[in-house]
Amino acid sequence: MASQRARLPEKSEIWEHLRERLTALGADDVDWRNKKTAVYVFHPGDDVLNVAKEAYALYQSENALGPAAFPSLRRMEEDVIGIALNLFHCPEDGDETGAGNMTSGGTESIILATKTCRDAAAAKGIDVRGASIVVPRTAHLAFDKAAHYLGLEIRRIDVTSDYLADPVAMRAAIDERTIMLVGSAPCFPYGLVDPIPALSEVALDCDVWLHVDACVGGYLNPFAELEGVSLPEWDFRVEGVRTISADLHKYGYAAKGASTILHRSAEQHAHQLFSADNWPAGAMTTPTVAGTRPGGAIASAWAVLHYLGVEGYREKTRRILNARRRIAKGVEDLGLRAHGDPNLCLISFGPVEGDDLSIFGVWKGMHDRGWFSGVVQNPNGIHLMLSPSHDEVADRYLKDLKTSIDIARGGEDGHVAAPTRYA
Ligand SMILES: Cc1ncc(COP(=O)(O)O)c(C=O)c1O
């Protein structure tokens, strides 16, 4: 049988032809530009997408591995970290001056926060092999990945009936081998901000590190608060919070490959670095998991932050909040219920207790009508991660949702299995 494996072509091909082929390759992708996708992609408007793209292209070959060669990227990264520390109320006095880095994404930021916590514990003489981290059931799976890579145990703890991290149950799961506690702001499955002040009390009492995963909310919560949304304090205002992960490629609207890891103090940040010099090419110290770091992602984030400013982010946030409120109300009017009481950019919803509606059947109906979103399980539901541009299509979404519910209740699409994430 002839090999199916791709081969490097012998001859070169002109770009115009390749561009056509690339476009054709995307024919089966979700058409997120039509605003019917509510996962993976964030659509803040064509002008912002253009700024992100042009800034990326300007620095696409530059490499933040070499700050001496590219002081431009060092400066941009410092600016981005400064902006983040200010947005997240990091104190600026004494030892608590704050520090951080840009990373490739939320997962890398979470791995680095966990590694820093582990190495800071080891520096205090604690045996960290197989030490544990305690997280609510709703924390992102990136914490499992971090624990796996770093030789730690992860303990996932049930949430309250409001779907929030349960500080009492989490305290009970801490033992002398626990080094870290996690809260989300908000969590991915339900879009809810965990009670960070209560988790902080537990962390301070038990002398463990508190990490806040604000990968979703870091560049949204400050503007939602300005728009009057009431959130528990979730950032460095809370004493026990040691690190925060916050993604620029989500609600920062930068090109993909941009997140931030922030530390309360520079002393703490020192444990994030990795240094070695036992090879011929000399000593090397790197702050992140990646060696080479794409200049494009850094430039794109820097440019979008400055393009939008507080004013621009507030406007995008207002539109998201508007879309979520309308969808939440519409969902309730259709006899479904949201999981918890989401007040930011995410919502998941399913049937009320005792209703045997197949919500995955509804999801399939929506998929057949061109809507692409995630699902949640236990309890089952449809999951929406909203973009500013969804405020233009919220009514269409609800109209199609009603049709899909009617069809699923008719039994045609009953007993549909949960669509698999990332498959
Ligand atoms: C709350 C939360 N944390 C972490 C991550 C991981 O981010 P990334 O996919 O950029 O690695 C996500 C991704 O959706 C998330 O929602």
Coordinates of C-alpha atoms and ligand atoms in Angstrom, one line a residue:
M1 CA 0.0 0.0 0.0
A2 CA 1.3 3.5 -0.9
S3 CA 2.4 5.6 2.1
Q4 CA -0.1 8.2 3.2
R5 CA 2.6 10.1 5.0
A6 CA 3.3 13.6 3.6
R7 CA 6.6 14.3 1.9
L8 CA 8.6 17.5 1.5
P9 CA 7.9 18.5 -2.1
E10 CA 11.0 18.4 -4.5
K11 CA 10.1 21.8 -6.0
S12 CA 9.1 25.0 -4.5
E13 CA 5.5 26.3 -4.9
I14 CA 4.4 30.0 -5.3
W15 CA 2.9 31.7 -2.3
E16 CA -0.4 32.7 -4.2
H17 CA -1.0 29.0 -4.8
L18 CA -0.1 28.0 -1.2
R19 CA -2.4 30.7 0.2
E20 CA -5.3 29.2 -1.8
R21 CA -4.5 25.8 -0.5
L22 CA -4.3 27.0 3.1
T23 CA -7.7 28.7 2.7
A24 CA -9.1 25.5 1.3
L25 CA -7.7 23.5 4.2
G26 CA -9.8 25.5 6.5
A27 CA -13.0 24.7 4.6
D28 CA -14.2 22.3 7.3
D29 CA -13.2 24.5 10.3
V30 CA -15.9 26.2 12.3
D31 CA -16.6 29.6 10.7
W32 CA -16.0 31.6 13.9
R33 CA -16.2 34.9 12.1
N34 CA -19.9 34.4 11.8
K35 CA -20.1 34.7 15.6
K36 CA -21.7 31.2 16.1
T37 CA -18.7 29.7 17.9
A38 CA -18.5 30.1 21.7
V39 CA -15.3 28.2 22.6
Y40 CA -11.6 28.3 21.6
V41 CA -11.8 31.7 19.8
F42 CA -12.5 35.2 21.1
H43 CA -14.0 37.7 18.6
P44 CA -13.6 41.3 19.8
G45 CA -14.2 42.8 16.3
D46 CA -12.2 43.0 13.1
D47 CA -10.2 46.2 14.1
V48 CA -8.8 44.4 17.2
L49 CA -8.0 41.3 15.3
N50 CA -6.1 43.4 12.8
V51 CA -4.0 45.2 15.4
A52 CA -3.2 41.8 16.9
K53 CA -2.2 40.4 13.5
E54 CA -0.1 43.3 12.3
A55 CA 1.7 43.6 15.6
Y56 CA 2.5 39.8 15.5
A57 CA 3.9 40.1 12.0
L58 CA 6.1 43.0 13.0
Y59 CA 7.9 40.8 15.5
Q60 CA 7.3 37.3 14.3
S61 CA 11.0 36.5 13.8
E62 CA 12.3 38.1 17.0
N63 CA 13.0 35.8 20.0
A64 CA 12.5 36.8 23.6
L65 CA 15.0 34.1 24.6
G66 CA 17.6 36.8 23.9
P67 CA 16.6 40.0 25.7
A68 CA 20.1 41.4 25.2
A69 CA 19.6 41.0 21.4
F70 CA 16.0 42.2 21.5
P71 CA 15.6 44.9 24.2
S72 CA 12.4 45.8 22.4
L73 CA 10.8 42.5 23.6
R74 CA 12.2 42.9 27.1
R75 CA 10.6 46.3 27.3
M76 CA 7.2 45.1 25.9
E77 CA 7.2 42.2 28.4
E78 CA 8.0 44.5 31.3
D79 CA 5.2 46.8 30.2
V80 CA 2.7 44.0 30.0
I81 CA 3.7 42.6 33.4
G82 CA 3.5 46.1 34.9
I83 CA 0.0 46.6 33.5
A84 CA -1.1 43.2 34.9
L85 CA 0.4 43.8 38.3
N86 CA -1.5 47.1 38.5
L87 CA -4.7 45.7 37.3
F88 CA -4.4 42.9 39.9
H89 CA -3.6 45.3 42.7
C90 CA -0.2 43.9 43.5
P91 CA 1.3 46.0 46.3
E92 CA 4.4 48.1 45.4
D93 CA 6.1 48.5 48.7
G94 CA 8.8 46.7 50.6
D95 CA 9.4 43.1 49.4
E96 CA 6.1 42.9 47.7
T97 CA 7.0 44.6 44.5
G98 CA 5.5 42.0 42.2
A99 CA 7.1 40.2 39.3
G100 CA 6.1 38.0 36.4
N101 CA 6.5 36.8 32.9
M102 CA 4.7 36.3 29.7
T103 CA 4.2 32.6 28.7
S104 CA 2.7 30.7 25.9
G105 CA -0.7 30.1 27.5
G106 CA -2.7 29.3 30.6
T107 CA -1.3 25.8 30.9
E108 CA 2.3 27.0 30.9
S109 CA 1.4 29.7 33.5
I110 CA -0.2 27.1 35.7
I111 CA 2.8 24.7 35.4
L112 CA 5.2 27.6 36.3
A113 CA 3.1 28.7 39.3
T114 CA 3.1 25.1 40.6
K115 CA 6.8 24.6 39.9
T116 CA 7.6 27.9 41.7
C117 CA 5.5 26.8 44.7
R118 CA 7.2 23.4 44.7
D119 CA 10.7 24.8 44.5
A120 CA 10.0 27.5 47.2
A121 CA 8.8 24.7 49.5
A122 CA 11.9 22.6 48.7
A123 CA 14.1 25.6 49.5
K124 CA 12.5 25.7 53.0
G125 CA 13.6 22.1 53.5
I126 CA 10.3 20.4 52.7
D127 CA 10.4 17.0 51.0
V128 CA 8.3 17.8 47.9
R129 CA 8.4 14.4 46.2
G130 CA 4.7 13.3 46.0
A131 CA 3.6 16.4 47.9
S132 CA 0.0 17.4 47.2
I133 CA -2.0 20.3 45.7
V134 CA -5.6 20.7 46.7
V135 CA -8.0 22.1 44.0
P136 CA -11.8 22.4 43.6
R137 CA -13.3 19.9 41.2
T138 CA -13.9 22.8 38.9
A139 CA -10.3 23.8 38.5
H140 CA -8.8 23.4 35.0
L141 CA -7.2 20.1 34.0
A142 CA -4.0 22.0 33.5
F143 CA -3.4 21.5 37.3
D144 CA -3.5 17.7 36.7
K145 CA -0.9 18.2 33.9
A146 CA 1.2 20.3 36.2
A147 CA 1.0 17.8 39.0
H148 CA 1.9 15.0 36.6
Y149 CA 4.9 16.8 35.1
L150 CA 6.2 17.9 38.5
G151 CA 5.8 14.7 40.5
L152 CA 3.0 16.0 42.7
E153 CA -0.3 14.5 43.8
I154 CA -3.5 16.4 42.9
R155 CA -6.6 16.3 45.2
R156 CA -9.8 17.4 43.5
I157 CA -12.4 18.4 46.1
D158 CA -16.2 18.6 45.6
V159 CA -17.7 22.0 45.2
T160 CA -20.7 23.4 47.2
S161 CA -24.3 23.2 45.9
D162 CA -23.6 26.7 44.4
Y163 CA -20.8 25.1 42.3
L164 CA -18.2 27.1 44.2
A165 CA -14.9 25.9 45.8
D166 CA -15.7 24.7 49.3
P167 CA -13.1 26.2 51.8
V168 CA -14.2 23.8 54.6
A169 CA -13.8 20.7 52.5
M170 CA -10.6 22.0 51.0
R171 CA -9.2 22.7 54.5
A172 CA -10.1 19.1 55.5
A173 CA -8.1 17.8 52.5
I174 CA -4.9 19.6 53.5
D175 CA -2.3 17.6 55.4
E176 CA 1.4 18.0 56.2
R177 CA 2.3 17.0 52.6
T178 CA 0.1 19.8 51.0
I179 CA 1.9 22.7 49.5
M180 CA -0.7 24.5 47.4
L181 CA -4.3 25.5 47.3
V182 CA -6.1 26.7 44.1
G183 CA -9.2 28.9 43.4
S184 CA -10.5 30.0 40.0
A185 CA -11.6 33.5 39.0
P186 CA -13.7 32.3 37.3
C187 CA -13.7 28.5 36.7
F188 CA -14.0 27.3 33.2
P189 CA -17.0 24.9 33.6
Y190 CA -19.5 27.3 35.2
G191 CA -17.9 30.8 34.9
L192 CA -18.1 31.4 38.7
V193 CA -15.5 33.1 40.9
D194 CA -14.5 31.0 43.9
P195 CA -14.5 32.6 47.4
I196 CA -10.9 33.6 47.3
P197 CA -10.9 35.5 50.6
A198 CA -12.1 32.3 52.4
L199 CA -9.5 30.2 50.6
S200 CA -6.9 32.8 51.6
E201 CA -7.8 32.3 55.3
V202 CA -7.3 28.6 54.9
A203 CA -4.0 29.0 53.1
L204 CA -2.6 31.4 55.7
D205 CA -3.8 29.2 58.6
C206 CA -2.2 26.1 57.0
D207 CA 0.8 27.9 55.6
V208 CA 0.2 26.8 52.1
W209 CA 0.5 28.7 48.8
L210 CA -2.7 30.1 47.3
H211 CA -2.8 30.3 43.5
V212 CA -5.6 32.1 41.7
D213 CA -6.3 30.8 38.2
A214 CA -7.6 33.9 36.4
C215 CA -6.7 32.6 33.0
V216 CA -10.3 33.4 31.9
G217 CA -10.9 36.4 34.1
G218 CA -7.6 38.2 34.5
Y219 CA -8.3 40.7 31.7
L220 CA -12.0 40.7 32.2
N221 CA -12.8 40.9 35.9
P222 CA -11.2 44.4 36.5
F223 CA -13.5 45.8 33.8
A224 CA -16.5 43.9 34.9
E225 CA -16.0 45.3 38.4
L226 CA -15.8 48.8 36.8
E227 CA -19.1 48.0 35.1
G228 CA -20.7 47.3 38.5
V229 CA -20.4 43.5 38.6
S230 CA -20.0 42.3 42.1
L231 CA -17.2 39.8 42.6
P232 CA -15.5 38.6 45.7
E233 CA -12.0 40.0 45.9
W234 CA -10.0 37.7 43.7
D235 CA -6.5 39.1 43.2
F236 CA -3.5 40.4 45.2
R237 CA -5.9 42.5 47.3
V238 CA -6.3 39.2 49.2
E239 CA -3.4 38.6 51.5
G240 CA -2.9 34.8 50.9
V241 CA -2.7 35.1 47.1
R242 CA 0.8 34.3 46.0
T243 CA 0.5 33.8 42.3
I244 CA -2.1 34.5 39.6
S245 CA -2.3 33.1 36.0
A246 CA -4.1 35.3 33.5
D247 CA -4.4 34.8 29.8
L248 CA -3.9 37.5 27.2
H249 CA -5.0 35.3 24.4
K250 CA -8.5 34.9 25.9
Y251 CA -10.2 38.1 27.2
G252 CA -7.0 40.2 26.5
Y253 CA -7.8 39.6 22.8
A254 CA -4.2 39.1 21.9
A255 CA -3.0 36.6 19.3
K256 CA -2.7 33.1 20.6
G257 CA 0.4 32.1 22.5
A258 CA 0.1 34.8 25.2
S259 CA -0.5 34.5 28.9
T260 CA 0.9 35.9 32.1
I261 CA 2.2 34.5 35.4
L262 CA 2.3 37.0 38.2
H263 CA 4.0 36.8 41.6
R264 CA 3.4 38.9 44.7
S265 CA 7.1 39.3 45.2
A266 CA 10.3 39.2 43.3
E267 CA 11.8 36.9 45.9
Q268 CA 9.1 34.4 45.1
H269 CA 9.6 34.8 41.4
A270 CA 13.3 33.7 41.8
H271 CA 12.1 30.1 42.3
Q272 CA 10.4 30.2 38.9
L273 CA 13.7 30.6 37.0
F274 CA 15.8 27.6 35.7
S275 CA 19.6 27.9 35.4
A276 CA 22.2 25.4 34.1
D277 CA 25.6 25.7 32.6
N278 CA 26.9 22.1 32.2
W279 CA 27.2 22.1 28.4
P280 CA 29.6 23.7 25.9
A281 CA 27.4 26.7 25.0
G282 CA 27.6 28.4 28.4
A283 CA 25.3 29.3 31.2
M284 CA 21.6 29.8 30.5
T285 CA 18.8 31.1 32.7
T286 CA 15.3 31.0 31.4
P287 CA 12.1 32.1 33.2
T288 CA 9.6 29.9 31.4
V289 CA 9.1 26.4 30.2
A290 CA 9.8 27.4 26.6
G291 CA 13.3 28.3 25.5
T292 CA 12.6 30.2 22.3
R293 CA 9.7 32.6 22.9
P294 CA 7.9 34.1 20.0
G295 CA 8.3 37.9 19.8
G296 CA 5.1 38.1 17.8
A297 CA 2.9 36.9 20.7
I298 CA 4.5 39.5 23.0
A299 CA 4.2 42.4 20.5
S300 CA 0.6 41.4 19.8
A301 CA -0.4 41.5 23.4
W302 CA 1.4 44.8 24.0
A303 CA -0.3 46.4 21.0
V304 CA -3.8 45.2 21.9
L305 CA -3.5 46.3 25.5
H306 CA -2.6 49.8 24.3
Y307 CA -5.1 49.8 21.5
L308 CA -8.0 49.1 23.7
G309 CA -7.0 50.7 27.0
V310 CA -9.4 50.7 30.0
E311 CA -12.0 52.4 27.8
G312 CA -11.9 49.7 25.1
Y313 CA -11.9 46.8 27.5
R314 CA -14.9 48.2 29.3
E315 CA -16.8 48.5 26.1
K316 CA -16.0 44.9 25.1
T317 CA -16.9 43.7 28.6
R318 CA -20.2 45.6 28.5
R319 CA -21.1 43.7 25.3
I320 CA -20.2 40.3 26.8
L321 CA -22.2 41.0 30.0
N322 CA -25.1 42.1 27.8
A323 CA -24.9 38.8 25.8
R324 CA -24.7 36.7 28.9
R325 CA -27.6 38.4 30.7
R326 CA -29.9 38.0 27.7
I327 CA -28.9 34.3 27.1
A328 CA -29.3 33.5 30.9
K329 CA -32.8 35.1 30.9
G330 CA -33.7 33.3 27.6
V331 CA -32.5 30.0 28.9
E332 CA -34.6 30.4 32.1
D333 CA -37.6 31.4 30.0
L334 CA -37.2 28.1 28.1
G335 CA -37.5 26.1 31.3
L336 CA -33.8 25.3 31.7
R337 CA -31.4 26.5 34.5
A338 CA -27.9 27.8 34.7
H339 CA -25.4 26.0 36.8
G340 CA -24.8 28.4 39.7
D341 CA -25.2 32.1 39.3
P342 CA -22.7 33.2 36.6
N343 CA -22.2 36.9 36.3
L344 CA -19.2 37.2 33.8
C345 CA -18.5 35.7 30.4
L346 CA -19.3 32.0 30.7
I347 CA -22.5 30.2 31.3
S348 CA -23.4 26.5 31.4
F349 CA -27.0 25.3 31.6
G350 CA -29.1 22.2 31.5
P351 CA -32.5 20.8 32.4
V352 CA -34.0 21.4 35.8
E353 CA -34.2 18.6 38.4
G354 CA -36.6 15.9 37.3
D355 CA -36.7 16.9 33.6
D356 CA -35.3 14.1 31.4
L357 CA -34.5 16.4 28.4
S358 CA -31.4 15.2 26.6
I359 CA -29.3 18.3 26.8
F360 CA -26.6 16.7 24.5
G361 CA -29.5 16.1 22.0
V362 CA -30.1 19.9 22.2
W363 CA -26.4 20.5 21.8
K364 CA -26.5 18.4 18.6
G365 CA -29.5 20.4 17.4
M366 CA -27.5 23.6 17.9
H367 CA -24.5 22.1 16.2
D368 CA -26.7 21.1 13.2
R369 CA -27.7 24.8 13.1
G370 CA -24.1 26.0 12.9
W371 CA -23.5 26.8 16.6
F372 CA -20.3 25.4 18.1
S373 CA -19.8 25.3 21.8
G374 CA -18.6 23.0 24.6
V375 CA -20.5 20.9 27.1
V376 CA -20.2 20.0 30.8
Q377 CA -21.0 16.8 32.5
N378 CA -22.3 15.8 36.0
P379 CA -24.6 17.6 35.7
N380 CA -24.9 17.6 31.9
G381 CA -25.2 20.9 30.2
I382 CA -24.3 23.2 27.3
H383 CA -21.3 25.5 27.8
L384 CA -20.8 28.9 26.3
M385 CA -17.7 31.0 26.4
L386 CA -18.9 34.4 25.2
S387 CA -17.2 37.0 23.1
P388 CA -18.2 40.7 22.7
S389 CA -19.6 39.9 19.2
H390 CA -22.1 37.5 20.7
D391 CA -24.3 40.4 21.7
E392 CA -25.1 40.7 18.0
V393 CA -26.4 37.1 17.8
A394 CA -27.9 36.3 21.2
D395 CA -31.5 36.5 19.9
R396 CA -30.7 34.2 17.0
Y397 CA -29.1 31.8 19.5
L398 CA -32.2 31.7 21.7
K399 CA -34.5 31.1 18.7
D400 CA -32.4 28.1 17.5
L401 CA -32.2 26.9 21.1
K402 CA -36.0 26.8 21.4
T403 CA -36.2 24.8 18.1
S404 CA -33.5 22.4 19.3
I405 CA -35.2 21.8 22.6
D406 CA -38.5 21.2 20.8
I407 CA -36.8 18.6 18.6
A408 CA -35.0 16.9 21.4
R409 CA -38.2 16.7 23.4
G410 CA -39.8 15.2 20.4
G411 CA -37.4 12.3 20.9
E412 CA -35.6 12.4 17.6
D413 CA -32.3 13.2 19.1
G414 CA -32.7 11.5 22.5
H415 CA -29.8 9.8 24.2
V416 CA -27.0 11.6 22.4
A417 CA -23.6 10.8 24.0
A418 CA -21.5 13.7 25.3
P419 CA -19.4 15.2 22.6
T420 CA -15.8 14.7 23.4
R421 CA -13.6 17.7 24.1
Y422 CA -10.4 18.0 22.0
A423 CA -11.3 14.9 20.0
Ligands
LIG1 C1 -9.7 28.7 33.9 C2 -8.7 28.2 32.9 N1 -7.5 27.9 33.3 C3 -6.5 27.5 32.4 C4 -6.8 27.3 31.1 C5 -5.7 26.7 30.2 O1 -5.4 27.7 29.2 P1 -4.6 27.4 27.9 O2 -5.6 26.6 27.0 O3 -4.3 28.7 27.3 O4 -3.4 26.6 28.2 C6 -8.1 27.5 30.6 C7 -8.4 27.3 29.2 O5 -9.6 27.4 28.8 C8 -9.1 28.0 31.5 O6 -10.4 28.2 31.1

